[in-house]
Coordinates of N, CA and C in Angstrom, one line a residue:
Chain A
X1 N 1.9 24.7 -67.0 CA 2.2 25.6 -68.1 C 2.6 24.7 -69.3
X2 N 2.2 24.8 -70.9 CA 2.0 24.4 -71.9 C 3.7 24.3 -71.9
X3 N 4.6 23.4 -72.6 CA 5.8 23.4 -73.0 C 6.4 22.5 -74.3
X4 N 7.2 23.2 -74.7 CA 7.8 22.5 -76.3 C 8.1 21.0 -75.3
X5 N 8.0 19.8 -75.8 CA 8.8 18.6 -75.8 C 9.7 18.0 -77.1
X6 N 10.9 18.1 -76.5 CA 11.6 17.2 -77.9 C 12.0 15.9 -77.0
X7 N 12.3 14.8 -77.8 CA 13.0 14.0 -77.7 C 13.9 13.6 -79.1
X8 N 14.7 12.9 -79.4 CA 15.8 12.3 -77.3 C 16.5 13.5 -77.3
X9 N 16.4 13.4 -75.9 CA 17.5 14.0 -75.4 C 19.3 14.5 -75.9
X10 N 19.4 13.1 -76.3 CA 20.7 12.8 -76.6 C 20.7 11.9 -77.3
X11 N 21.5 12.2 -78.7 CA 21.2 10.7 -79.5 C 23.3 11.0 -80.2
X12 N 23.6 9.4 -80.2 CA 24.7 9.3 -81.0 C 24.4 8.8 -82.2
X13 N 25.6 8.8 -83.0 CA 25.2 8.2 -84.4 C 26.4 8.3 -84.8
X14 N 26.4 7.4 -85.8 CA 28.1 7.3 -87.0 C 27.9 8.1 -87.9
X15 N 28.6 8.8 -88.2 CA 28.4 9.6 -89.4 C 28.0 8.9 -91.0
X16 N 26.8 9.7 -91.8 CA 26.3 8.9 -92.6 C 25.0 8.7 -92.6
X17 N 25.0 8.3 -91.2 CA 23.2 7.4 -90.6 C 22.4 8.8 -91.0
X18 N 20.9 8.1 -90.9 CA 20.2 9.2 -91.0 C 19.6 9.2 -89.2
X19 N 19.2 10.7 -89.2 CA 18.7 10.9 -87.7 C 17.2 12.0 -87.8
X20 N 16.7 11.5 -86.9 CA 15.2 12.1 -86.9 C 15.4 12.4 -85.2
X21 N 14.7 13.7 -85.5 CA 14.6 14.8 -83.7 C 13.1 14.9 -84.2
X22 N 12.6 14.3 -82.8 CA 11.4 15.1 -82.3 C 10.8 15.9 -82.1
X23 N 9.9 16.5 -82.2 CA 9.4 18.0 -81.3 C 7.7 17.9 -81.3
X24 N 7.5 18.2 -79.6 CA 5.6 18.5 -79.7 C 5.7 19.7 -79.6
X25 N 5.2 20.3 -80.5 CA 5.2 21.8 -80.0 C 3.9 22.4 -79.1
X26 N 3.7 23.6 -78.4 CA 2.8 23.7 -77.9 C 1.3 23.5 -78.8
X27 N 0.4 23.7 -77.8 CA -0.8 22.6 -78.9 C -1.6 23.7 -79.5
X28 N -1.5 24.9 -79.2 CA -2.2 25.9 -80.0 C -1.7 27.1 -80.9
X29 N 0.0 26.2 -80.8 CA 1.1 27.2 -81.7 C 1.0 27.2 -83.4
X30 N 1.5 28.2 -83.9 CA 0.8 27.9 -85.4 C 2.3 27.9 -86.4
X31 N 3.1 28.2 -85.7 CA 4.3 28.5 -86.1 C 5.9 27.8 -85.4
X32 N 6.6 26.8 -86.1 CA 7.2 26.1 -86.0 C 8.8 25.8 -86.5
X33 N 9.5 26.0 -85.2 CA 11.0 26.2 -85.6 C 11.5 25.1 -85.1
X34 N 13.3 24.9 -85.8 CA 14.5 24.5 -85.5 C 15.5 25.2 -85.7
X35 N 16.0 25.3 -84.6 CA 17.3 25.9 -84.3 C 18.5 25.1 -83.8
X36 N 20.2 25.7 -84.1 CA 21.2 24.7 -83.4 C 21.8 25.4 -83.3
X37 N 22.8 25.0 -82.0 CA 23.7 25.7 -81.4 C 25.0 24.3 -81.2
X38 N 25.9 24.7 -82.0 CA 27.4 24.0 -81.6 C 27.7 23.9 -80.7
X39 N 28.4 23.7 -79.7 CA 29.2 24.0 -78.9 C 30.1 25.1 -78.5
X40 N 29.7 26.1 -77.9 CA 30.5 27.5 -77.8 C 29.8 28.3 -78.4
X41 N 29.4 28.1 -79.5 CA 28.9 29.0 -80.6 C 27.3 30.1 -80.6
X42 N 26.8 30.7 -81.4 CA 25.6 31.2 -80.9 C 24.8 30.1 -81.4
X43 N 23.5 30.6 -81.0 CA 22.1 29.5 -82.0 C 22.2 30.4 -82.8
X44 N 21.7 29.3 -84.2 CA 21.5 29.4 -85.2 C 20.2 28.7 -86.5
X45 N 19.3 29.9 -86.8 CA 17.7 29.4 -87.2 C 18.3 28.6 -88.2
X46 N 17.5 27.7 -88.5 CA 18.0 26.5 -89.3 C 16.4 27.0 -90.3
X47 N 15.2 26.9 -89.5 CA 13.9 26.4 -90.6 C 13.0 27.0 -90.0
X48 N 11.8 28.2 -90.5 CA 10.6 28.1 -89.8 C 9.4 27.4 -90.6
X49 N 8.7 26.7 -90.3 CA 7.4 26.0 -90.5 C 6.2 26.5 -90.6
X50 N 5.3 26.9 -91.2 CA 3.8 27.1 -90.6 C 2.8 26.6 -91.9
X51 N 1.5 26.8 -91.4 CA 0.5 25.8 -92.7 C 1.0 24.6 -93.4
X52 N 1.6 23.8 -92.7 CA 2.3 22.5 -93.4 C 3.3 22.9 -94.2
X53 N 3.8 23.9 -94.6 CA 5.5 24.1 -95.3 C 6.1 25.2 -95.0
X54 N 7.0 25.2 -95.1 CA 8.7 25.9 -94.6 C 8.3 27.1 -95.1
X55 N 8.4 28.3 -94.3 CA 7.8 29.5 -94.5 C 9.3 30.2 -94.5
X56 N 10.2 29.3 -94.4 CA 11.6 30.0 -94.3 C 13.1 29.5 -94.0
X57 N 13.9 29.1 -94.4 CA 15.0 28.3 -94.3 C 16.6 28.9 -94.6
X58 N 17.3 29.0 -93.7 CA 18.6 29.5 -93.7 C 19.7 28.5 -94.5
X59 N 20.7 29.2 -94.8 CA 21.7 28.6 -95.8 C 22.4 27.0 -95.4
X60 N 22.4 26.9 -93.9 CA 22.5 25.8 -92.9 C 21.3 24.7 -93.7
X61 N 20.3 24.4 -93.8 CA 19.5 24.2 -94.1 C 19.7 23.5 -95.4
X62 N 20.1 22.6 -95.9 CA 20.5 22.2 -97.1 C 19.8 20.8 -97.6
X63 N 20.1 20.4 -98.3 CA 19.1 19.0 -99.0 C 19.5 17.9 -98.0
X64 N 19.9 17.9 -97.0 CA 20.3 17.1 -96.2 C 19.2 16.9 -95.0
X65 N 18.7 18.2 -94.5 CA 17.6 18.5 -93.8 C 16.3 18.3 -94.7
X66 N 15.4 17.9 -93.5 CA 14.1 18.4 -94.0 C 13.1 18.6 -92.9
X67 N 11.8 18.4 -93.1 CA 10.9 18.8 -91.6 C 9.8 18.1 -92.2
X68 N 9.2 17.5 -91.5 CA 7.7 17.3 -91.4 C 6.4 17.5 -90.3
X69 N 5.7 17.5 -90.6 CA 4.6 17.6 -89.4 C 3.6 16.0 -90.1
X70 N 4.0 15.2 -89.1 CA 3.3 13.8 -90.2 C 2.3 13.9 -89.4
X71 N 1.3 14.5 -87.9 CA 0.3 13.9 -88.0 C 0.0 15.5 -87.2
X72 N -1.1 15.6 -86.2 CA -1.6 17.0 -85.6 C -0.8 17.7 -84.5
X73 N 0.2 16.7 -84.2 CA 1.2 17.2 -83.1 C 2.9 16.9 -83.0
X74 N 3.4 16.2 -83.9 CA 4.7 15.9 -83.6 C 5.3 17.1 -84.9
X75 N 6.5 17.5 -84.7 CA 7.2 18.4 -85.9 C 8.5 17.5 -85.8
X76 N 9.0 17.1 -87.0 CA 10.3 16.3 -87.0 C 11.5 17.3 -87.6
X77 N 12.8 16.6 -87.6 CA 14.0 17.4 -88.6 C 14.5 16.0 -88.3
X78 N 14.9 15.8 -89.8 CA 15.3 14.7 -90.7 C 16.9 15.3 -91.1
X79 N 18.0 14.1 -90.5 CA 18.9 14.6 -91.4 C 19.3 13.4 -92.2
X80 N 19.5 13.4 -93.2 CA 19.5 12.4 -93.8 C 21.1 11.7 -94.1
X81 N 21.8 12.1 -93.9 CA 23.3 11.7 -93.6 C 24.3 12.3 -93.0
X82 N 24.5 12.0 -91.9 CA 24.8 12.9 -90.8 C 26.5 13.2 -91.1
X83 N 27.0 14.5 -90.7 CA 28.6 14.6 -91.5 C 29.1 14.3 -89.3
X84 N 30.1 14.8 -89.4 CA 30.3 15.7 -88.0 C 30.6 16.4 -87.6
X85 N 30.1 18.0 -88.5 CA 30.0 19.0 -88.3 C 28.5 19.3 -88.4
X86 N 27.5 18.2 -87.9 CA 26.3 18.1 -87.9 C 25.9 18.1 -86.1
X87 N 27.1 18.1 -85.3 CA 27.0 17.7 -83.9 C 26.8 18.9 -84.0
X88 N 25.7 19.3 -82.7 CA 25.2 20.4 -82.3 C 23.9 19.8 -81.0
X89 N 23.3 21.0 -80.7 CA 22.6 21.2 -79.6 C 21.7 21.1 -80.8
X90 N 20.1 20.5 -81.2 CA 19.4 20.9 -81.7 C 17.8 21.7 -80.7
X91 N 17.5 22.9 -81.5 CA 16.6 22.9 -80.2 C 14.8 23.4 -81.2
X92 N 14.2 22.8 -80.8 CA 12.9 23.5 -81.3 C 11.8 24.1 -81.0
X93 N 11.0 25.0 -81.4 CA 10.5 26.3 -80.7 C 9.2 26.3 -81.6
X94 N 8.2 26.7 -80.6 CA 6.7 27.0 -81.5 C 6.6 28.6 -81.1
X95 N 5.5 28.9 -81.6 CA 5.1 30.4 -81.2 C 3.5 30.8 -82.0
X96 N 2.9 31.2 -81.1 CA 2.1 31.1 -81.4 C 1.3 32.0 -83.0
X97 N 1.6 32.9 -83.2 CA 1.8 33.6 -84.3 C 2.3 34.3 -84.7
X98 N 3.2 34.9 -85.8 CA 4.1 35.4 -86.1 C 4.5 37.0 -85.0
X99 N 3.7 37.7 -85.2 CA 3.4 39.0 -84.5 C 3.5 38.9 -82.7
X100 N 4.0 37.9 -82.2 CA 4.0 38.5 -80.6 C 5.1 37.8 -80.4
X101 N 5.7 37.8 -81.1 CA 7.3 37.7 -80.4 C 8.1 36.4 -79.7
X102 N 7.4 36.1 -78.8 CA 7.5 35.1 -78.3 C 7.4 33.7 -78.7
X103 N 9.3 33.3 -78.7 CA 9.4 31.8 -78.8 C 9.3 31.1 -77.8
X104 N 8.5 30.0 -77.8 CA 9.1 28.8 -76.6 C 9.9 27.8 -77.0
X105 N 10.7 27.6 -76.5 CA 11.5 27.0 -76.9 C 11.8 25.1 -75.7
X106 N 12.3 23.9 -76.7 CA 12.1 22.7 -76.2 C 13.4 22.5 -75.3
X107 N 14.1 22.1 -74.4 CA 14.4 21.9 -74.1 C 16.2 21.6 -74.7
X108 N 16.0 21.2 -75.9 CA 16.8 20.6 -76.8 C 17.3 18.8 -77.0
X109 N 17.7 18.7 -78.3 CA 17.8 17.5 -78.6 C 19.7 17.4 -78.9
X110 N 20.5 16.8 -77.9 CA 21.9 17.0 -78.4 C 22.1 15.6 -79.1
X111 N 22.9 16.4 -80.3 CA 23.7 14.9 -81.5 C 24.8 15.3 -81.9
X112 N 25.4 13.8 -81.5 CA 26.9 13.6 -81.2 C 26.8 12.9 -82.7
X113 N 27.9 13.0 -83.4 CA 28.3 12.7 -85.2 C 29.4 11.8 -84.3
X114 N 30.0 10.8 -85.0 CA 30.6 10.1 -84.3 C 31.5 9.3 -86.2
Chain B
X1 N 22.5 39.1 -94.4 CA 21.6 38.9 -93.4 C 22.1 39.5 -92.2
X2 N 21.2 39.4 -91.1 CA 21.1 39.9 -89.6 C 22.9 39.6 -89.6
X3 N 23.5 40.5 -88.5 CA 24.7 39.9 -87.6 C 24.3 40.3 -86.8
X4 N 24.7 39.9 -85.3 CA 24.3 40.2 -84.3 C 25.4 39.7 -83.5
X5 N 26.4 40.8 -82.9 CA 27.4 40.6 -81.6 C 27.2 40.9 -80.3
X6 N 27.6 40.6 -79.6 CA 27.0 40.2 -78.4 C 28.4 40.6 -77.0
X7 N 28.5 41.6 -76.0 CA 29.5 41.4 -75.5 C 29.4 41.9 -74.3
X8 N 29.9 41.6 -72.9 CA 31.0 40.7 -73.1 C 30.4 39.3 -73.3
X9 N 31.7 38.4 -73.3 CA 30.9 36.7 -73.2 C 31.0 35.9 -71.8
X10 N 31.6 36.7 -71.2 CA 31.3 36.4 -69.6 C 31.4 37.8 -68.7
X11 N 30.9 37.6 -67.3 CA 30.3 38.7 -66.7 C 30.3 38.2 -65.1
X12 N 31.1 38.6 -64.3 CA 31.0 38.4 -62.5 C 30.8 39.5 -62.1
X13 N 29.8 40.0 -61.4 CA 29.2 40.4 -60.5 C 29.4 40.3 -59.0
X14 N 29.5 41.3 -58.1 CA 28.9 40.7 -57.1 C 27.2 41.0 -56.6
X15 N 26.8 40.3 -55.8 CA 25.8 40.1 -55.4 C 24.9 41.5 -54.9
X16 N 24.3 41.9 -55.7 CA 23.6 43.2 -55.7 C 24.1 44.7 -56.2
X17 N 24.7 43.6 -57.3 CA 25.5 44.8 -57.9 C 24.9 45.1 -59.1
X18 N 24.8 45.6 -59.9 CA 24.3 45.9 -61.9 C 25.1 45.3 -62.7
X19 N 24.1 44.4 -63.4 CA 24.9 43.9 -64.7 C 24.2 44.8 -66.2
X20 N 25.5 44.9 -66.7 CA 25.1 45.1 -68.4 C 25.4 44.5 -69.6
X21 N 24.5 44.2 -70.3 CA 25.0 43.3 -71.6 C 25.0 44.3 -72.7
X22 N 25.6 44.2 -73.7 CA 25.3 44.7 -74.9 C 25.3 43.9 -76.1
X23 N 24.6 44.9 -77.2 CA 24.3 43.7 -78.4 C 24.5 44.7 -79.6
X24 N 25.0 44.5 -80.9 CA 24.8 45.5 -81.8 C 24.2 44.8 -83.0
X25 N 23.4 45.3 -83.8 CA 23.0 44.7 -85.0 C 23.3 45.4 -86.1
X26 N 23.0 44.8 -87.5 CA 23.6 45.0 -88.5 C 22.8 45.3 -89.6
X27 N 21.3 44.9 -89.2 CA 20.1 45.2 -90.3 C 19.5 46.3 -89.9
X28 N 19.0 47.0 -90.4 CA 18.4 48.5 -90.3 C 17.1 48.0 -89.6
X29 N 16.9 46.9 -91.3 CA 15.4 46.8 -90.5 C 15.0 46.1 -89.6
X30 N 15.8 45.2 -88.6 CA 15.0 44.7 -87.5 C 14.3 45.6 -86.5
X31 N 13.4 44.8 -86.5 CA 12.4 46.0 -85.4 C 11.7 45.0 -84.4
X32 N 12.4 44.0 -84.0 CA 12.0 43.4 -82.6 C 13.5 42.4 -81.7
X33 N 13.5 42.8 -81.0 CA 14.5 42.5 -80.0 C 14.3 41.7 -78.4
X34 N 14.2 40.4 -78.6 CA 14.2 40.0 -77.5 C 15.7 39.2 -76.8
X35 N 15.5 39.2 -75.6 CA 16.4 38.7 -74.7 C 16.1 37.3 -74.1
X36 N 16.9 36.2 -74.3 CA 16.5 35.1 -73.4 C 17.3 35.1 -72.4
X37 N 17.4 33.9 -71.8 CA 18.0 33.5 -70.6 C 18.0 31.9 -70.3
X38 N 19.1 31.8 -70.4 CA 19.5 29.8 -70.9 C 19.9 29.5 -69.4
X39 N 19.3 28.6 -68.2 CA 20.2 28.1 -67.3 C 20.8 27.0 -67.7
X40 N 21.9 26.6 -67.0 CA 22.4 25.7 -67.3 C 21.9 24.2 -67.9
X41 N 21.5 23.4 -68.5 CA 20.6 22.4 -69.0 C 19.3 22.6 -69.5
X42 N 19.0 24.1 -69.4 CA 17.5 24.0 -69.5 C 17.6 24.7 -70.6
X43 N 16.0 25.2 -71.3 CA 16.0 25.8 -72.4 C 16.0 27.2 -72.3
X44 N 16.4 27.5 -73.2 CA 16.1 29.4 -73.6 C 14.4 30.0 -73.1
X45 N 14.6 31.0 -72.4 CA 13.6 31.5 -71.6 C 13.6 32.8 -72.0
X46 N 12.6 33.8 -72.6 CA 12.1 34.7 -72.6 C 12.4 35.5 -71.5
X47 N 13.2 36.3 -71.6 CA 13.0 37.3 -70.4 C 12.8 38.5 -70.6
X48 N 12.8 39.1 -71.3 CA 12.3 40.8 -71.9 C 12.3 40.9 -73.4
X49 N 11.5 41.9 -74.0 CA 11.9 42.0 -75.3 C 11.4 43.6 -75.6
X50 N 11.7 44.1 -76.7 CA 11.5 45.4 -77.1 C 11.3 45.7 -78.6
X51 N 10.2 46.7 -79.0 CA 10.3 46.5 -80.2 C 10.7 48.2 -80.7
X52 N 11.2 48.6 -81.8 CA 11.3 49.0 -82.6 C 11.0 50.6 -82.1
X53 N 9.6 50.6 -81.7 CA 9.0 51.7 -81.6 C 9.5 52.2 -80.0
X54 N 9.6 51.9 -79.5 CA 10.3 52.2 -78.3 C 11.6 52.2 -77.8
X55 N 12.6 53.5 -76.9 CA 13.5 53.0 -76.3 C 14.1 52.6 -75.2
X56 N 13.4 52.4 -74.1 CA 13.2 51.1 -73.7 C 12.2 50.7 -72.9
X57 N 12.2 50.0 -72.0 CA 11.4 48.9 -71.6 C 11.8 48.3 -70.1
X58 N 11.1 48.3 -69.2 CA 11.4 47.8 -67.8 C 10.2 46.8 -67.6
X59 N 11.1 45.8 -66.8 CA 9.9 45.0 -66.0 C 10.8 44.7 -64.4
X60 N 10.4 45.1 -63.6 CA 11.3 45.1 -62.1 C 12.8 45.0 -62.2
X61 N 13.4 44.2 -61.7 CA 14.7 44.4 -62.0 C 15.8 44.2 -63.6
X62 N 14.7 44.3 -64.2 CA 15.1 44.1 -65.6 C 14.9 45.3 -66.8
X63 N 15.7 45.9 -67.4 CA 15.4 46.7 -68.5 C 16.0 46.6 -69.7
X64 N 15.5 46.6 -70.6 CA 16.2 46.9 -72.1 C 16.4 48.2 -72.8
X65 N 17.5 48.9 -73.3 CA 17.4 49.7 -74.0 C 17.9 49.6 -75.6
X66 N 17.5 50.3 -76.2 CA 17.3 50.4 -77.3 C 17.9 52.0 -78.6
X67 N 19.0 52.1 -78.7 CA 19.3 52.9 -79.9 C 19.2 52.6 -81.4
X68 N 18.3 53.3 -82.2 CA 18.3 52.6 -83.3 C 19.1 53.0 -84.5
X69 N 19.5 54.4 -83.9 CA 20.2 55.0 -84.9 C 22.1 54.3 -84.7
X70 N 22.1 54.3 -83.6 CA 23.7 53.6 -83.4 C 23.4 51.6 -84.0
X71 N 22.0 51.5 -83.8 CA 21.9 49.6 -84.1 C 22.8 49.2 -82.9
X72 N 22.4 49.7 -81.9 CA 22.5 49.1 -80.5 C 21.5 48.4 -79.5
X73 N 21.3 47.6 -78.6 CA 20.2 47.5 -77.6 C 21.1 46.9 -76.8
X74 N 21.1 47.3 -75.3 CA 21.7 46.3 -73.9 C 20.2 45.9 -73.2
X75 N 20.7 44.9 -72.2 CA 20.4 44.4 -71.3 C 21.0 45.3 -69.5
X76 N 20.0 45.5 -69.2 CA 20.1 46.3 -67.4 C 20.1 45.4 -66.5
X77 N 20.3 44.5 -65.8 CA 19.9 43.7 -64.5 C 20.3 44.5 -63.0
X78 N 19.3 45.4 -62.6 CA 19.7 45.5 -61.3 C 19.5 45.0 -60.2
X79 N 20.4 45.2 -58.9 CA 19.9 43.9 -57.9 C 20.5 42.9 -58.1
X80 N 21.5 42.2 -58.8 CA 21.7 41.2 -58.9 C 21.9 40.0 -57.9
X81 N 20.8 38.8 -58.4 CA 21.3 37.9 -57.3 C 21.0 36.2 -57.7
X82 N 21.8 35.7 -57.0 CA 22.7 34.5 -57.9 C 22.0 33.7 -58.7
X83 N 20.6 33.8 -58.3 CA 19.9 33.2 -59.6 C 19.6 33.8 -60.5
X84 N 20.2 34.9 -60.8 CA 20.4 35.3 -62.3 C 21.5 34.7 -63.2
X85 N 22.4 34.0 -62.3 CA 23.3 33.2 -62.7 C 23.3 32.3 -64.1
X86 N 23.0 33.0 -65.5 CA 23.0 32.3 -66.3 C 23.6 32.9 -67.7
X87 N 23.1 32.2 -69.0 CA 23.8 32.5 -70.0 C 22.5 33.6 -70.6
X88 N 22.9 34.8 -71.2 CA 22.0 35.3 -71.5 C 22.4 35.5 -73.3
X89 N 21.4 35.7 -73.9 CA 21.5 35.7 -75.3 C 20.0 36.8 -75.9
X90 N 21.0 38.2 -76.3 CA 20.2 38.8 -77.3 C 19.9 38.3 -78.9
X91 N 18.8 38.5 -79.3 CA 18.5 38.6 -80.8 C 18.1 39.6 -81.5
X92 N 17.9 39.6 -83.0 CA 17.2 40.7 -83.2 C 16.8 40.2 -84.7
X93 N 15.4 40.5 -85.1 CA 14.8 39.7 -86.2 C 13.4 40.9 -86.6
X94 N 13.2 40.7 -88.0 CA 11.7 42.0 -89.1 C 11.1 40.9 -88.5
X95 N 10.0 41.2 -88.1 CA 8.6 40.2 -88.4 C 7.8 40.1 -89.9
X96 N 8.6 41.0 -90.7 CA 7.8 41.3 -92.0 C 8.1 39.8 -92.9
X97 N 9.2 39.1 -92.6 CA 9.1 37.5 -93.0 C 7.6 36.8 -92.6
X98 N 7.0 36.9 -91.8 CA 6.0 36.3 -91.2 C 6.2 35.2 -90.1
X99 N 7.7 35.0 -90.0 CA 8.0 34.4 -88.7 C 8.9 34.9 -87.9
X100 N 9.1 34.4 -87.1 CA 10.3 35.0 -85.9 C 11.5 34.4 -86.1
X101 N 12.1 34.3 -87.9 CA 13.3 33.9 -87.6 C 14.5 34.7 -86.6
X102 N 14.9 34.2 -85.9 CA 15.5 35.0 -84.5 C 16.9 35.2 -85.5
X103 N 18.1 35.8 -84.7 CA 19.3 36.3 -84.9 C 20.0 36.2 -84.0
X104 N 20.8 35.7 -83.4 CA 21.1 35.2 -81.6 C 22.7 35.9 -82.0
X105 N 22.9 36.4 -80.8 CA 24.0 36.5 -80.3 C 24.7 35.5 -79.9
X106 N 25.9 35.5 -79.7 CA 27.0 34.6 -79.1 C 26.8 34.2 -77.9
X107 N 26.0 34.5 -76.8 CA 25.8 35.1 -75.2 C 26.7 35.3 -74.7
X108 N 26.3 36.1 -73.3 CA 27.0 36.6 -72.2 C 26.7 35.7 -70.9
X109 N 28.0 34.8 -70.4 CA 27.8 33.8 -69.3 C 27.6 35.0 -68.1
X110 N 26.4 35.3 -67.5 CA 26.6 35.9 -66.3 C 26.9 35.1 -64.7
X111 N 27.9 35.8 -64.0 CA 27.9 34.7 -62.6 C 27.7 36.0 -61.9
X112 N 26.7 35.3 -60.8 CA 27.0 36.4 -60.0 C 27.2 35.9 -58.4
X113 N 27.9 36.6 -57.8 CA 28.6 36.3 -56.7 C 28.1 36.3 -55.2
X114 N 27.5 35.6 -54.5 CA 27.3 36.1 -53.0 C 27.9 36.3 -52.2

């Protein structure tokens, strides 16, 4: 069965650094998310993606973030100077078109702000 | 935007007993509601969803219902048994964005007991 992969797993960092997450999304999905969940807290949509730009981005979501899709299969989230209230569970989700509901979702990528 | 509460945030069971989750929302207009299911380490899993036009929805030991005039929907698990043992998390999100930005609940840790 087809499945989101992110990597890493687990990444530390000092606060400041910049950090790049992973994601393959499934390979015939057309629509492209990140989401994070804190610790305790609920998930929270951060970005949706589709046709090569952000079809949608929550207040979380600030110049600090960004997304790319640099080649036919990897989706990234860039943060470009990490605080530590940037620690969270990151997780990311494809779907295949807007209308059926269904996210799949990766596994997740956890970052420790340090 | 969406709020979405979620309750209770934990839930013991015993073993072939009925669990109920509930969820309330805050936008009129969402009109799709799905349920995941997070085990422990793993990722959010799809387990039922319902839309709009319907009040509710069964698939074997699992149902959703749906009030739209109160902007309520639960979760039914009958039968319960210990591998249901996980964190569950309602959402509720318009498709009329053109993505599935979700709305997650806080979740409900279910244990259930043999």
């Amino acid at each position: 069965e087809p499945e989101v992969t992110q990597t890493p797993s687990h990444q530390v960092t000092q606060m400041g650094q910049e950090v790049i997450l992973r994601c393959v999304p499934i390979s015939n999905h057309l629509y492209f998310y990140w989401y994070r969940q804190i610790l305790g807290q609920k998930v929270e949509f951060l970005v949706s993606f589709y046709n090569n730009e952000i079809s949608e981005k929550s207040e979380i979501f600030d110049d600090q973030f960004s997304v790319e899709r640099p080649d036919g299969s990897n989706f990234t989230l860039k943060i470009r100077s990490t605080k530590l209230e940037d620690s969270a569970m990151y997780f990311c989700a494809s779907s295949e078109n807007s209308n059926t509901g269904e996210l799949f979702f990766g596994e997740g990528s956890r970052l420790t702000v340090l | 935007g969406e709020n979405v509460e979620q309750h209770p945030s934990t839930l013991s069971v015993q073993e072939g007993d009925s669990a109920v989750i509930k969820c309330t929302y805050s936008d009129s207009a969402s009109n799709y509601f799905p349920w995941y299911k997070q085990e422990l380490g793993k990722r959010p899993q799809l387990i039922i969803d319902i839309r709009s036009n319907v009040g509710e929805k069964k698939d074997q030991r699992i149902a959703v219902t749906l009030n739209k005039t109160a902007k309520h929907f639960s979760l039914h698990i009958t039968e319960t048994q210990p591998e249901d043992s996980a964190v569950y998390f309602c959402a509720a999100t318009t498709d009329q964005t053109g993505a599935n930005n979700l709305f997650f609940g806080t979740g409900t840790r279910l244990t259930v007991i043999p």
